[in-house]
Short mmCIF file of C-alpha atoms in Angstrom, two decimals:
data_model
loop_
_atom_site.label_atom_id
_atom_site.label_comp_id
_atom_site.label_asym_id
_atom_site.label_seq_id
_atom_site.Cartn_x
_atom_site.Cartn_y
_atom_site.Cartn_z
CA UNK A 115 121.97 122.46 -118.42
CA UNK A 116 119.73 123.97 -121.07
CA UNK A 117 118.06 121.49 -123.38
CA UNK A 118 119.04 121.58 -127.03
CA UNK A 119 116.53 121.17 -129.83
CA UNK A 120 118.07 117.77 -130.55
CA UNK A 121 116.90 116.65 -127.12
CA UNK A 122 113.36 116.69 -128.46
CA UNK A 123 114.09 113.62 -130.59
CA UNK A 124 111.47 112.43 -133.05
CA UNK A 125 107.90 111.92 -131.92
CA UNK A 126 106.25 109.23 -134.02
CA UNK A 127 102.60 108.47 -134.63
CA UNK A 128 103.01 104.95 -133.28
CA UNK A 129 103.88 106.22 -129.80
CA UNK A 130 101.01 108.71 -129.69
CA UNK A 131 98.54 106.05 -130.82
CA UNK A 132 99.69 103.29 -128.46
CA UNK A 133 101.08 104.25 -125.05
CA UNK A 134 100.10 107.90 -125.55
CA UNK A 135 96.47 107.33 -126.52
CA UNK A 136 94.39 105.99 -123.61
CA UNK A 137 94.41 107.80 -120.23
CA UNK A 138 96.78 106.37 -117.65
CA UNK A 139 94.24 106.07 -114.82
CA UNK A 140 92.13 103.33 -116.38
CA UNK A 141 92.47 99.63 -115.56
CA UNK A 142 95.47 97.82 -117.13
CA UNK A 143 93.65 95.53 -119.58
CA UNK A 144 92.12 98.54 -121.37
CA UNK A 145 94.74 100.12 -123.64
CA UNK A 146 95.69 100.81 -127.23
CA UNK A 147 98.90 98.78 -127.51
CA UNK A 148 97.24 96.33 -129.90
CA UNK A 149 96.64 99.03 -132.52
CA UNK A 150 100.25 98.81 -133.76
CA UNK A 151 99.72 96.33 -136.60
CA UNK A 152 96.83 98.29 -138.10
CA UNK A 153 98.43 101.76 -138.21
CA UNK A 154 99.80 101.69 -141.79
CA UNK A 155 96.41 100.75 -143.25
CA UNK A 156 94.66 103.21 -140.94
CA UNK A 157 96.89 106.00 -142.26
CA UNK A 158 96.13 105.06 -145.87
CA UNK A 159 92.44 105.27 -145.08
CA UNK A 160 92.47 108.66 -143.36
CA UNK A 161 94.76 110.56 -145.77
CA UNK A 162 92.07 111.25 -148.39
CA UNK A 163 89.58 112.08 -145.65
CA UNK A 164 91.99 114.63 -144.17
CA UNK A 165 92.61 116.17 -147.57
CA UNK A 166 88.89 116.52 -148.12
CA UNK A 167 88.40 118.16 -144.76
CA UNK A 168 91.25 120.60 -145.35
CA UNK A 169 89.74 121.43 -148.74
CA UNK A 170 86.48 122.12 -146.88
CA UNK A 171 84.56 119.53 -148.80
CA UNK A 172 81.51 117.99 -147.19
CA UNK A 173 82.40 115.79 -144.27
CA UNK A 174 79.59 114.15 -142.37
CA UNK A 175 81.77 111.73 -140.42
CA UNK A 176 82.20 113.18 -136.95
CA UNK A 177 82.77 111.36 -133.68
CA UNK A 178 82.49 111.66 -129.92
CA UNK A 179 84.78 110.54 -127.13
CA UNK A 180 84.19 107.71 -124.70
CA UNK A 181 84.16 109.26 -121.22
CA UNK A 182 85.24 107.74 -117.92
CA UNK A 183 84.49 109.39 -114.57
CA UNK A 184 87.42 109.54 -112.13
CA UNK A 185 87.75 111.21 -108.73
CA UNK A 186 89.47 114.59 -108.78
CA UNK A 187 89.19 115.49 -105.12
CA UNK A 188 86.57 114.87 -102.46
CA UNK A 189 83.06 115.24 -103.94
CA UNK A 190 84.49 116.45 -107.28
CA UNK A 191 84.86 114.41 -110.47
CA UNK A 192 86.76 114.63 -113.74
CA UNK A 193 85.79 113.01 -117.03
CA UNK A 194 88.67 111.34 -118.85
CA UNK A 195 88.21 110.91 -122.60
CA UNK A 196 89.13 108.28 -125.17
CA UNK A 197 88.67 109.87 -128.62
CA UNK A 198 87.55 107.77 -131.57
CA UNK A 199 90.64 106.24 -133.24
CA UNK A 200 89.67 107.75 -136.61
CA UNK A 201 89.97 111.38 -135.52
CA UNK A 202 92.60 110.72 -132.84
CA UNK A 203 94.90 109.43 -135.58
CA UNK A 204 94.43 112.70 -137.46
CA UNK A 205 95.48 114.73 -134.43
CA UNK A 206 98.40 112.39 -133.70
CA UNK A 207 99.64 112.58 -137.29
CA UNK A 208 99.60 116.37 -137.27
CA UNK A 209 101.32 116.75 -133.90
CA UNK A 210 103.98 114.15 -134.79
CA UNK A 211 104.63 115.94 -138.09
CA UNK A 212 105.12 119.32 -136.38
CA UNK A 213 106.68 118.08 -133.14
CA UNK A 214 109.99 119.93 -133.58
CA UNK A 215 108.23 123.27 -134.03
CA UNK A 216 105.94 122.54 -131.07
CA UNK A 217 108.88 121.53 -128.90
CA UNK A 218 110.81 124.64 -129.92
CA UNK A 219 107.81 126.82 -129.04
CA UNK A 220 107.32 125.21 -125.61
CA UNK A 221 111.01 125.62 -124.78
CA UNK A 222 110.50 129.39 -124.73
CA UNK A 223 108.51 129.26 -121.48
CA UNK A 224 110.33 130.99 -118.61
CA UNK A 225 108.19 129.16 -116.03
CA UNK A 226 107.21 125.68 -117.17
CA UNK A 227 108.26 122.60 -115.23
CA UNK A 228 105.97 120.43 -117.35
CA UNK A 229 107.44 121.04 -120.79
CA UNK A 230 106.67 117.96 -122.93
CA UNK A 231 109.62 115.72 -123.80
CA UNK A 232 109.77 112.25 -125.29
CA UNK A 233 108.80 109.73 -122.66
CA UNK A 234 109.33 106.11 -121.72
CA UNK A 235 106.06 105.00 -120.12
CA UNK A 236 104.08 107.50 -122.19
CA UNK A 237 104.70 108.96 -125.66
CA UNK A 238 105.54 112.29 -124.01
CA UNK A 239 106.02 113.21 -120.36
CA UNK A 240 106.70 116.30 -118.28
CA UNK A 241 110.34 117.30 -118.32
CA UNK A 242 110.27 117.32 -114.51
CA UNK A 243 108.20 114.89 -112.47
CA UNK A 244 106.31 116.03 -109.39
CA UNK A 245 108.98 114.83 -106.96
CA UNK A 246 111.60 117.14 -108.49
CA UNK A 247 109.47 120.26 -108.64
CA UNK A 248 110.04 121.41 -105.03
CA UNK A 249 113.76 121.79 -105.85
CA UNK A 250 112.99 124.22 -108.69
CA UNK A 251 110.55 126.15 -106.53
CA UNK A 252 113.17 126.46 -103.82
CA UNK A 253 115.74 127.83 -106.28
CA UNK A 254 113.37 130.30 -107.92
CA UNK A 255 111.98 131.62 -104.65
CA UNK A 256 115.32 132.91 -103.36
CA UNK A 257 115.04 136.62 -102.55
CA UNK A 258 111.22 136.62 -102.67
CA UNK A 259 109.03 137.49 -99.70
CA UNK A 260 105.63 136.41 -101.05
CA UNK A 261 104.22 133.54 -103.05
CA UNK A 262 101.28 133.94 -105.44
CA UNK A 263 99.73 130.49 -105.76
CA UNK A 264 96.94 129.94 -108.28
CA UNK A 265 95.78 127.87 -111.23
CA UNK A 266 93.49 127.95 -114.25
CA UNK A 267 89.88 127.03 -113.55
CA UNK A 268 88.88 123.79 -115.33
CA UNK A 269 91.93 124.05 -117.59
CA UNK A 270 91.43 121.27 -120.17
CA UNK A 271 87.61 121.47 -120.24
CA UNK A 272 87.73 125.23 -120.83
CA UNK A 273 90.45 125.41 -123.51
CA UNK A 274 88.97 127.05 -126.59
CA UNK A 275 90.24 125.06 -129.55
CA UNK A 276 90.74 128.20 -131.65
CA UNK A 277 93.22 129.38 -129.02
CA UNK A 278 95.65 126.65 -130.18
CA UNK A 279 96.61 128.53 -133.37
CA UNK A 280 96.36 131.84 -131.48
CA UNK A 281 99.07 130.60 -129.14
CA UNK A 282 101.33 129.22 -131.86
CA UNK A 283 100.93 131.84 -134.58
CA UNK A 284 99.16 134.84 -133.07
CA UNK A 285 95.46 135.62 -133.27
CA UNK A 286 95.70 137.82 -136.37
CA UNK A 287 97.71 135.29 -138.39
CA UNK A 288 95.47 132.40 -137.34
CA UNK A 289 92.33 134.24 -138.39
CA UNK A 290 93.87 135.30 -141.69
CA UNK A 291 94.73 131.69 -142.58
CA UNK A 292 91.84 130.68 -144.83
CA UNK A 293 93.42 127.49 -146.21
CA UNK A 294 94.82 125.71 -143.16
CA UNK A 295 98.40 126.56 -144.10
CA UNK A 296 99.23 126.97 -140.39
CA UNK A 297 99.66 123.72 -138.50
CA UNK A 298 98.01 125.25 -135.43
CA UNK A 299 94.77 125.63 -137.38
CA UNK A 300 94.99 121.99 -138.42
CA UNK A 301 95.47 120.82 -134.83
CA UNK A 302 92.42 122.93 -133.99
CA UNK A 303 90.47 121.18 -136.74
CA UNK A 304 91.38 117.61 -135.80
CA UNK A 305 90.80 118.26 -132.10
CA UNK A 306 87.35 119.62 -132.77
CA UNK A 307 86.42 116.73 -135.04
CA UNK A 308 87.16 114.27 -132.22
CA UNK A 309 84.46 115.85 -130.05
CA UNK A 310 81.54 116.35 -132.40
CA UNK A 311 82.97 119.65 -133.73
CA UNK A 312 82.81 121.37 -130.35
CA UNK A 313 85.24 124.23 -129.76
CA UNK A 314 84.88 124.21 -125.97
CA UNK A 315 87.40 122.01 -124.18
CA UNK A 316 89.79 119.29 -125.28
CA UNK A 317 89.80 115.58 -124.33
CA UNK A 318 91.45 114.83 -120.99
CA UNK A 319 93.79 111.87 -121.12
CA UNK A 320 95.58 111.51 -124.48
CA UNK A 321 99.15 112.80 -124.77
CA UNK A 322 98.04 114.96 -127.68
CA UNK A 323 95.95 116.94 -125.19
CA UNK A 324 98.87 117.23 -122.77
CA UNK A 325 100.91 118.74 -125.62
CA UNK A 326 98.09 121.14 -126.53
CA UNK A 327 97.79 122.17 -122.89
CA UNK A 328 101.49 122.99 -122.80
CA UNK A 329 101.16 125.04 -125.97
CA UNK A 330 98.47 127.15 -124.30
CA UNK A 331 100.43 127.30 -121.03
CA UNK A 332 103.56 128.48 -122.82
CA UNK A 333 101.59 131.23 -124.56
CA UNK A 334 100.30 132.40 -121.15
CA UNK A 335 103.83 132.37 -119.72
CA UNK A 336 105.22 134.42 -122.59
CA UNK A 337 102.45 137.00 -122.32
CA UNK A 338 103.01 137.20 -118.57
CA UNK A 339 106.73 137.73 -119.11
CA UNK A 340 106.07 140.54 -121.60
CA UNK A 341 104.08 142.45 -119.01
CA UNK A 342 106.26 141.47 -116.03
CA UNK A 343 109.80 141.02 -117.42
CA UNK A 344 111.34 140.13 -114.05
CA UNK A 345 108.77 137.52 -113.09
CA UNK A 346 110.13 134.45 -111.26
CA UNK A 347 108.30 131.27 -110.53
CA UNK A 348 107.04 127.98 -111.89
CA UNK A 349 104.12 126.56 -113.81
CA UNK A 350 103.26 122.86 -113.82
CA UNK A 351 100.46 122.20 -116.33
CA UNK A 352 98.12 124.97 -115.09
CA UNK A 353 99.42 125.42 -111.51
CA UNK A 354 101.31 128.67 -110.95
CA UNK A 355 103.74 129.48 -108.14
CA UNK A 356 104.99 133.05 -108.66
CA UNK A 357 107.53 134.65 -106.32
CA UNK A 358 107.33 138.39 -105.56
CA UNK A 359 108.96 140.95 -103.31
CA UNK A 360 105.83 142.50 -101.83
CA UNK A 361 102.08 142.04 -101.49
CA UNK A 362 101.48 144.85 -103.97
CA UNK A 363 103.69 143.09 -106.54
CA UNK A 364 101.78 139.87 -105.96
CA UNK A 365 98.45 141.62 -106.43
CA UNK A 366 99.74 143.24 -109.63
CA UNK A 367 100.93 139.86 -110.93
CA UNK A 368 97.53 138.34 -110.20
CA UNK A 369 95.75 141.12 -112.09
CA UNK A 370 98.11 140.65 -115.05
CA UNK A 371 97.56 136.88 -115.01
CA UNK A 372 93.79 137.42 -115.04
CA UNK A 373 94.16 139.59 -118.15
CA UNK A 374 96.50 137.16 -119.90
CA UNK A 375 94.20 134.22 -119.25
CA UNK A 376 91.24 136.15 -120.59
CA UNK A 377 93.05 136.65 -123.92
CA UNK A 378 92.84 132.88 -124.37
CA UNK A 379 89.26 132.52 -123.09
CA UNK A 380 90.47 131.11 -119.75
CA UNK A 381 89.74 132.07 -116.15
CA UNK A 382 91.89 132.11 -113.04
CA UNK A 383 90.61 129.82 -110.27
CA UNK A 384 89.81 132.41 -107.61
CA UNK A 385 88.91 129.96 -104.78
CA UNK A 386 92.35 128.35 -105.07
CA UNK A 387 94.28 131.64 -105.29
CA UNK A 388 96.46 132.60 -102.32
CA UNK A 389 99.14 135.16 -101.51
CA UNK A 390 101.40 133.54 -98.92
CA UNK A 391 104.13 135.11 -96.83
CA UNK A 392 107.45 133.27 -97.26
CA UNK A 393 109.09 131.05 -96.20
CA UNK A 394 106.47 128.32 -96.59
CA UNK A 395 106.45 124.53 -96.97
CA UNK A 396 107.27 123.00 -100.35
CA UNK A 397 105.27 119.85 -99.70
CA UNK A 398 102.32 119.02 -97.42
CA UNK A 399 102.99 118.10 -93.81
CA UNK A 400 101.43 114.66 -94.16
CA UNK A 401 104.00 113.55 -96.74
CA UNK A 402 106.98 114.54 -94.57
CA UNK A 403 105.37 112.80 -91.61
CA UNK A 404 104.53 109.51 -93.34
CA UNK A 405 107.82 109.38 -95.21
CA UNK A 406 109.69 109.38 -91.93
CA UNK A 407 107.86 106.36 -90.49
CA UNK A 408 109.76 103.08 -90.32
CA UNK A 409 108.07 99.67 -90.60
CA UNK A 410 110.14 97.09 -88.77
CA UNK A 411 110.65 93.64 -90.25
CA UNK A 412 108.73 91.24 -88.03
CA UNK A 413 106.48 90.39 -85.11
CA UNK A 414 104.54 92.70 -82.87
CA UNK A 415 106.85 95.69 -83.58
CA UNK A 416 105.88 95.50 -87.25
CA UNK A 417 102.15 95.27 -86.40
CA UNK A 418 102.53 98.32 -84.17
CA UNK A 419 104.27 100.22 -86.96
CA UNK A 420 101.53 99.34 -89.44
CA UNK A 421 98.87 100.49 -87.01
CA UNK A 422 100.72 103.76 -86.43
CA UNK A 423 101.16 104.30 -90.18
CA UNK A 424 97.47 103.92 -90.98
CA UNK A 425 96.22 105.79 -87.90
CA UNK A 426 98.32 108.78 -88.88
CA UNK A 427 97.34 108.38 -92.53
CA UNK A 428 93.61 108.36 -91.62
CA UNK A 429 94.06 111.54 -89.60
CA UNK A 430 96.02 113.27 -92.36
CA UNK A 431 93.41 112.17 -94.94
CA UNK A 432 90.76 114.07 -92.98
CA UNK A 433 92.90 117.22 -92.92
CA UNK A 434 94.01 116.91 -96.56
CA UNK A 435 90.91 115.55 -98.33
CA UNK A 436 92.18 116.55 -101.79
CA UNK A 437 95.40 114.48 -101.50
CA UNK A 438 95.85 110.74 -101.98
CA UNK A 439 97.20 110.22 -98.48
CA UNK A 440 95.99 106.64 -98.05
CA UNK A 441 97.46 105.61 -101.40
CA UNK A 442 100.80 106.94 -100.20
CA UNK A 443 100.47 104.84 -97.04
CA UNK A 444 99.72 101.75 -99.14
CA UNK A 445 102.91 102.36 -101.10
CA UNK A 446 104.81 102.47 -97.83
CA UNK A 447 103.50 98.96 -97.13
CA UNK A 448 104.57 97.84 -100.60
CA UNK A 449 108.13 98.96 -99.95
CA UNK A 450 108.29 97.23 -96.53
CA UNK A 451 109.25 93.63 -95.79
CA UNK A 452 105.97 92.25 -94.52
CA UNK A 453 105.92 89.24 -92.16
CA UNK A 454 103.37 86.50 -92.86
CA UNK A 455 102.10 86.63 -89.27
CA UNK A 456 100.98 90.23 -89.90
CA UNK A 457 99.35 89.61 -93.29
CA UNK A 458 95.70 89.39 -92.19
CA UNK A 459 96.06 92.51 -90.06
CA UNK A 460 97.79 94.42 -92.86
CA UNK A 461 95.19 93.32 -95.43
CA UNK A 462 92.43 94.57 -93.12
CA UNK A 463 94.12 97.97 -92.82
CA UNK A 464 94.56 98.24 -96.59
CA UNK A 465 90.98 97.22 -97.44
CA UNK A 466 89.57 99.51 -94.75
CA UNK A 467 91.53 102.40 -96.30
CA UNK A 468 90.41 101.45 -99.82
CA UNK A 469 86.77 102.08 -98.91
CA UNK A 470 87.66 105.71 -98.27
CA UNK A 471 90.10 106.05 -101.16
CA UNK A 472 89.35 103.50 -103.92
CA UNK A 473 92.06 105.02 -106.13
CA UNK A 474 94.53 103.00 -104.06
CA UNK A 475 93.19 99.68 -105.42
CA UNK A 476 95.96 99.53 -108.02
CA UNK A 477 98.52 99.63 -105.20
CA UNK A 478 96.52 97.06 -103.22
CA UNK A 479 96.72 94.79 -106.26
CA UNK A 480 100.49 95.22 -106.27
CA UNK A 481 100.61 94.24 -102.58
CA UNK A 482 98.71 91.02 -103.34
CA UNK A 483 101.16 90.33 -106.18
CA UNK A 484 104.09 90.88 -103.83
CA UNK A 485 102.81 88.44 -101.18
CA UNK A 486 100.89 85.72 -103.07
CA UNK A 487 101.84 82.99 -100.61
CA UNK A 488 100.36 84.92 -97.68
CA UNK A 489 96.88 85.31 -99.17
CA UNK A 490 94.73 82.24 -98.53
CA UNK A 491 91.17 83.57 -98.22
CA UNK A 492 89.13 86.00 -100.32
CA UNK A 493 86.53 86.70 -97.64
CA UNK A 494 87.72 90.16 -96.58
CA UNK A 495 88.56 91.17 -100.15
CA UNK A 496 85.13 90.10 -101.43
CA UNK A 497 83.41 92.16 -98.73
CA UNK A 498 85.49 95.24 -99.55
CA UNK A 499 85.08 95.02 -103.34
CA UNK A 500 81.32 94.46 -103.15
CA UNK A 501 81.03 97.41 -100.75
CA UNK A 502 82.95 99.65 -103.15
CA UNK A 503 80.82 98.60 -106.12
CA UNK A 504 77.55 98.90 -104.19
CA UNK A 505 78.40 102.44 -103.12
CA UNK A 506 79.90 103.85 -106.33
CA UNK A 507 77.81 102.10 -109.01
CA UNK A 508 74.55 103.99 -108.28
CA UNK A 509 76.56 107.24 -108.42
CA UNK A 510 77.84 106.31 -111.91
CA UNK A 511 81.43 106.55 -110.67
CA UNK A 512 83.02 104.25 -113.22
CA UNK A 513 86.66 104.47 -112.19
CA UNK A 514 86.12 103.08 -108.69
CA UNK A 515 83.83 100.30 -109.96
CA UNK A 516 86.18 99.27 -112.78
CA UNK A 517 89.22 99.06 -110.48
CA UNK A 518 87.23 96.95 -108.01
CA UNK A 519 86.19 94.61 -110.83
CA UNK A 520 89.73 94.44 -112.18
CA UNK A 521 90.98 93.38 -108.72
CA UNK A 522 88.12 90.88 -108.52
CA UNK A 523 89.27 89.31 -111.79
CA UNK A 524 92.89 89.34 -110.69
CA UNK A 525 92.15 87.65 -107.37
CA UNK A 526 89.31 85.33 -108.45
CA UNK A 527 86.62 87.08 -106.41
CA UNK A 528 82.95 86.22 -107.13
CA UNK A 529 80.53 89.18 -107.25
CA UNK A 530 76.94 88.46 -106.17
CA UNK A 531 73.86 89.07 -108.30
CA UNK A 532 72.63 91.85 -106.01
CA UNK A 533 75.84 93.80 -106.56
CA UNK A 534 76.07 92.68 -110.20
CA UNK A 535 72.70 94.25 -111.01
CA UNK A 536 73.97 97.59 -109.66
CA UNK A 537 77.14 97.31 -111.75
CA UNK A 538 75.18 96.57 -114.93
CA UNK A 539 73.42 99.94 -114.54
CA UNK A 540 76.71 101.87 -114.81
CA UNK A 541 76.79 103.60 -118.21
CA UNK A 542 80.56 103.41 -118.65
CA UNK A 543 82.44 101.49 -121.36
CA UNK A 544 85.36 100.53 -119.12
CA UNK A 545 83.00 99.09 -116.50
CA UNK A 546 81.03 97.30 -119.20
CA UNK A 547 84.10 95.61 -120.71
CA UNK A 548 85.51 94.27 -117.44
CA UNK A 549 81.97 93.40 -116.33
CA UNK A 550 81.19 91.41 -119.48
CA UNK A 551 84.51 89.62 -119.14
CA UNK A 552 83.71 88.61 -115.54
CA UNK A 553 80.23 87.45 -116.58
CA UNK A 554 81.75 85.25 -119.28
CA UNK A 555 84.21 83.79 -116.76
CA UNK A 556 81.47 83.17 -114.20
CA UNK A 557 82.71 85.66 -111.60
CA UNK A 558 79.86 88.16 -111.92
CA UNK A 559 76.12 87.50 -111.93
CA UNK A 560 73.45 89.77 -113.38
CA UNK A 561 70.41 89.47 -115.57
CA UNK A 562 70.19 93.18 -116.39
CA UNK A 563 72.32 93.68 -119.51
CA UNK A 564 69.83 95.84 -121.41
CA UNK A 565 71.85 99.06 -121.03
CA UNK A 566 75.18 97.65 -122.20
CA UNK A 567 73.61 95.69 -125.05
CA UNK A 568 71.90 98.84 -126.33
CA UNK A 569 75.38 100.26 -127.09
CA UNK A 570 76.51 97.23 -129.13
CA UNK A 571 75.57 98.31 -132.66
CA UNK A 572 76.82 100.24 -135.67
CA UNK A 573 75.13 103.46 -134.54
CA UNK A 574 77.52 103.77 -131.59
CA UNK A 575 80.79 103.25 -133.53
CA UNK A 576 81.20 107.02 -133.83
CA UNK A 577 79.32 108.01 -130.71
CA UNK A 578 80.41 108.12 -127.07
CA UNK A 579 80.27 104.32 -126.73
CA UNK A 580 82.46 103.38 -129.70
CA UNK A 581 84.80 101.35 -127.47
CA UNK A 582 82.03 99.08 -126.16
CA UNK A 583 80.43 98.80 -129.61
CA UNK A 584 83.70 97.62 -131.14
CA UNK A 585 85.06 95.43 -128.35
CA UNK A 586 81.77 93.72 -127.50
CA UNK A 587 81.41 92.59 -131.10
CA UNK A 588 84.99 91.39 -131.43
CA UNK A 589 84.84 89.46 -128.15
CA UNK A 590 81.54 87.85 -129.11
CA UNK A 591 79.52 89.62 -126.43
CA UNK A 592 77.24 91.49 -128.86
CA UNK A 593 74.00 89.93 -130.06
CA UNK A 594 73.88 91.83 -133.38
CA UNK A 595 72.42 89.99 -136.35
CA UNK A 596 74.99 91.43 -138.76
CA UNK A 597 78.75 91.99 -138.62
CA UNK A 598 78.51 95.76 -138.24
CA UNK A 599 82.28 96.05 -137.77
CA UNK A 600 83.02 94.42 -141.13
CA UNK A 601 80.47 96.75 -142.76
CA UNK A 602 82.28 99.89 -141.55
CA UNK A 603 85.10 101.15 -143.79
CA UNK A 604 87.31 102.30 -140.93
CA UNK A 605 86.68 99.83 -138.11
CA UNK A 606 86.89 96.90 -140.52
CA UNK A 607 90.60 97.78 -140.85
CA UNK A 608 91.06 97.26 -137.12
CA UNK A 609 89.05 94.05 -137.32
CA UNK A 610 91.16 92.71 -140.19
CA UNK A 611 94.30 93.15 -138.11
CA UNK A 612 92.77 91.65 -134.97
CA UNK A 613 93.04 94.86 -132.95
CA UNK A 614 91.74 94.63 -129.39
CA UNK A 615 91.47 97.45 -126.86
CA UNK A 616 90.56 95.07 -124.03
CA UNK A 617 92.31 91.86 -123.09
CA UNK A 618 94.21 90.20 -120.29
CA UNK A 619 97.20 89.61 -122.56
CA UNK A 620 97.76 93.32 -123.17
CA UNK A 621 100.32 95.15 -121.04
CA UNK A 622 99.07 98.26 -119.20
CA UNK A 623 99.64 101.82 -120.35
CA UNK A 624 101.79 103.42 -117.59
CA UNK A 625 97.81 108.90 -118.29
CA UNK A 626 87.99 123.16 -137.08
CA UNK A 627 86.63 125.36 -137.63
CA UNK A 628 87.33 127.15 -140.90
CA UNK A 629 87.41 130.92 -140.81
CA UNK A 630 86.25 130.88 -144.41
CA UNK A 631 84.54 128.44 -146.75
CA UNK A 632 86.42 129.33 -149.89
CA UNK A 633 89.80 128.46 -151.34
CA UNK A 634 91.78 125.39 -152.26
CA UNK A 635 94.13 123.33 -150.15
CA UNK A 636 97.63 124.85 -150.37
CA UNK A 637 100.60 122.84 -151.64
CA UNK A 638 102.05 122.70 -148.14
CA UNK A 639 98.99 120.80 -147.00
CA UNK A 640 99.36 118.27 -149.80
CA UNK A 641 102.97 117.70 -148.75
CA UNK A 642 101.90 117.20 -145.16
CA UNK A 643 99.49 114.44 -146.05
CA UNK A 644 101.74 112.65 -148.52
CA UNK A 645 105.03 113.06 -146.64
CA UNK A 646 103.60 112.36 -143.21
CA UNK A 647 106.19 110.81 -140.84
CA UNK A 648 106.71 107.14 -141.45
CA UNK A 649 104.44 104.65 -139.76
CA UNK A 650 106.32 101.58 -140.97
CA UNK A 651 108.91 101.33 -138.12
CA UNK A 652 106.14 100.14 -135.78
#
């Protein structure tokens, strides 16, 4: 059934600034849920700033995003971003205000499976989750003989912020708008301000960026449809599966897609482009194989099943190094009924797998939660967590280190000084926060805090360590001689309301440029600032 416009509902600033703000791959105690109480006063503070920026008055207050390195696929990394709350609130306010128009625009896509809709775990989510997408691909591939499979190279990092209004309003109209009358130009402005006025790329992680990505993706789809009216296929974020009748049609579609992407300053990912003769699999072989395995309920049969599961998972992981095969196997364990007599063996299999795929540590934590009575000794867990930290800390791979430290806190694991000194050299705010917490609790030893302490001052409140600068002061970990939070007009609002972005009591989050310098702010802009969607129902 086709979605109606009413199905879009009302997107509110509160949702974008709480469960839609921080990326969903960071450790649970780091989130923005505590910002709720401060939002009304934050909005009062930023309104005049936004008006001044739209009027092109001098604005020296720019900011940079906190970055957090996560694994993308083997030997490749991705940097997630946490924008400064000052400029992120500007972007959230604009997108919430114009949500109905954005939703209406994205609904036009003939290909998208990832159209943004109001979410439950996040502020917005894809209309279709990954598990449902094979069904759509099956339906849309009927009658086709070839599949063109491709994606956009470095999609979020290569989005040109000016292409946001190009997509929504057309390039000519966007360039002719000298007074920010078009909301696409305002989204462009706020996005750029959150990353030190850079036009190249958008932050990866916030739901505002997911929405922007879908705006760009929809524009690509519509241009593709104009040139190839009978095109059939799917797009999920930036992944295309197009279904054609012949190789020549597939080659033509690829050439057209190259041209369409270029209009928006994007490039097709040639190494990942394939033309495949149909029929072909809709999901990788490893998933079908592991899904079919049964883990019996007790005794030696269960131990044999566990061994078989992980042996096959290890083999599949070698053949599919870009997929989270071992994490999938860990979830199979979580859904089984584990016998206590097999606990030590199962724990060994899980921890052995975690060394090769540390992203599964969140699932390992769930397994420990599920069988608390079985776990009586931290010896194996300590060895595994220290090994993960020792390996990934010197490589500055913050995601793996932070998840290991989070599990250490959860399970009461002590980290030695030798490993602690390596952790303290990781220049990552998420690692620093969980590390400082463990030091305070006596679970982590290190004497090398010079790096983290150098970020705990007023200078970094609008730089790429704003999160550590704010949280360290509010938790009492900073050694500053003055209350630099109270002395800052914006962050003092958060302080007054007791906002914390790190804490064990917080629930987890379940993932500009003016074309002219002249002219006044139009009346429509004034109305936007004053009549901005209500923040009070928080």
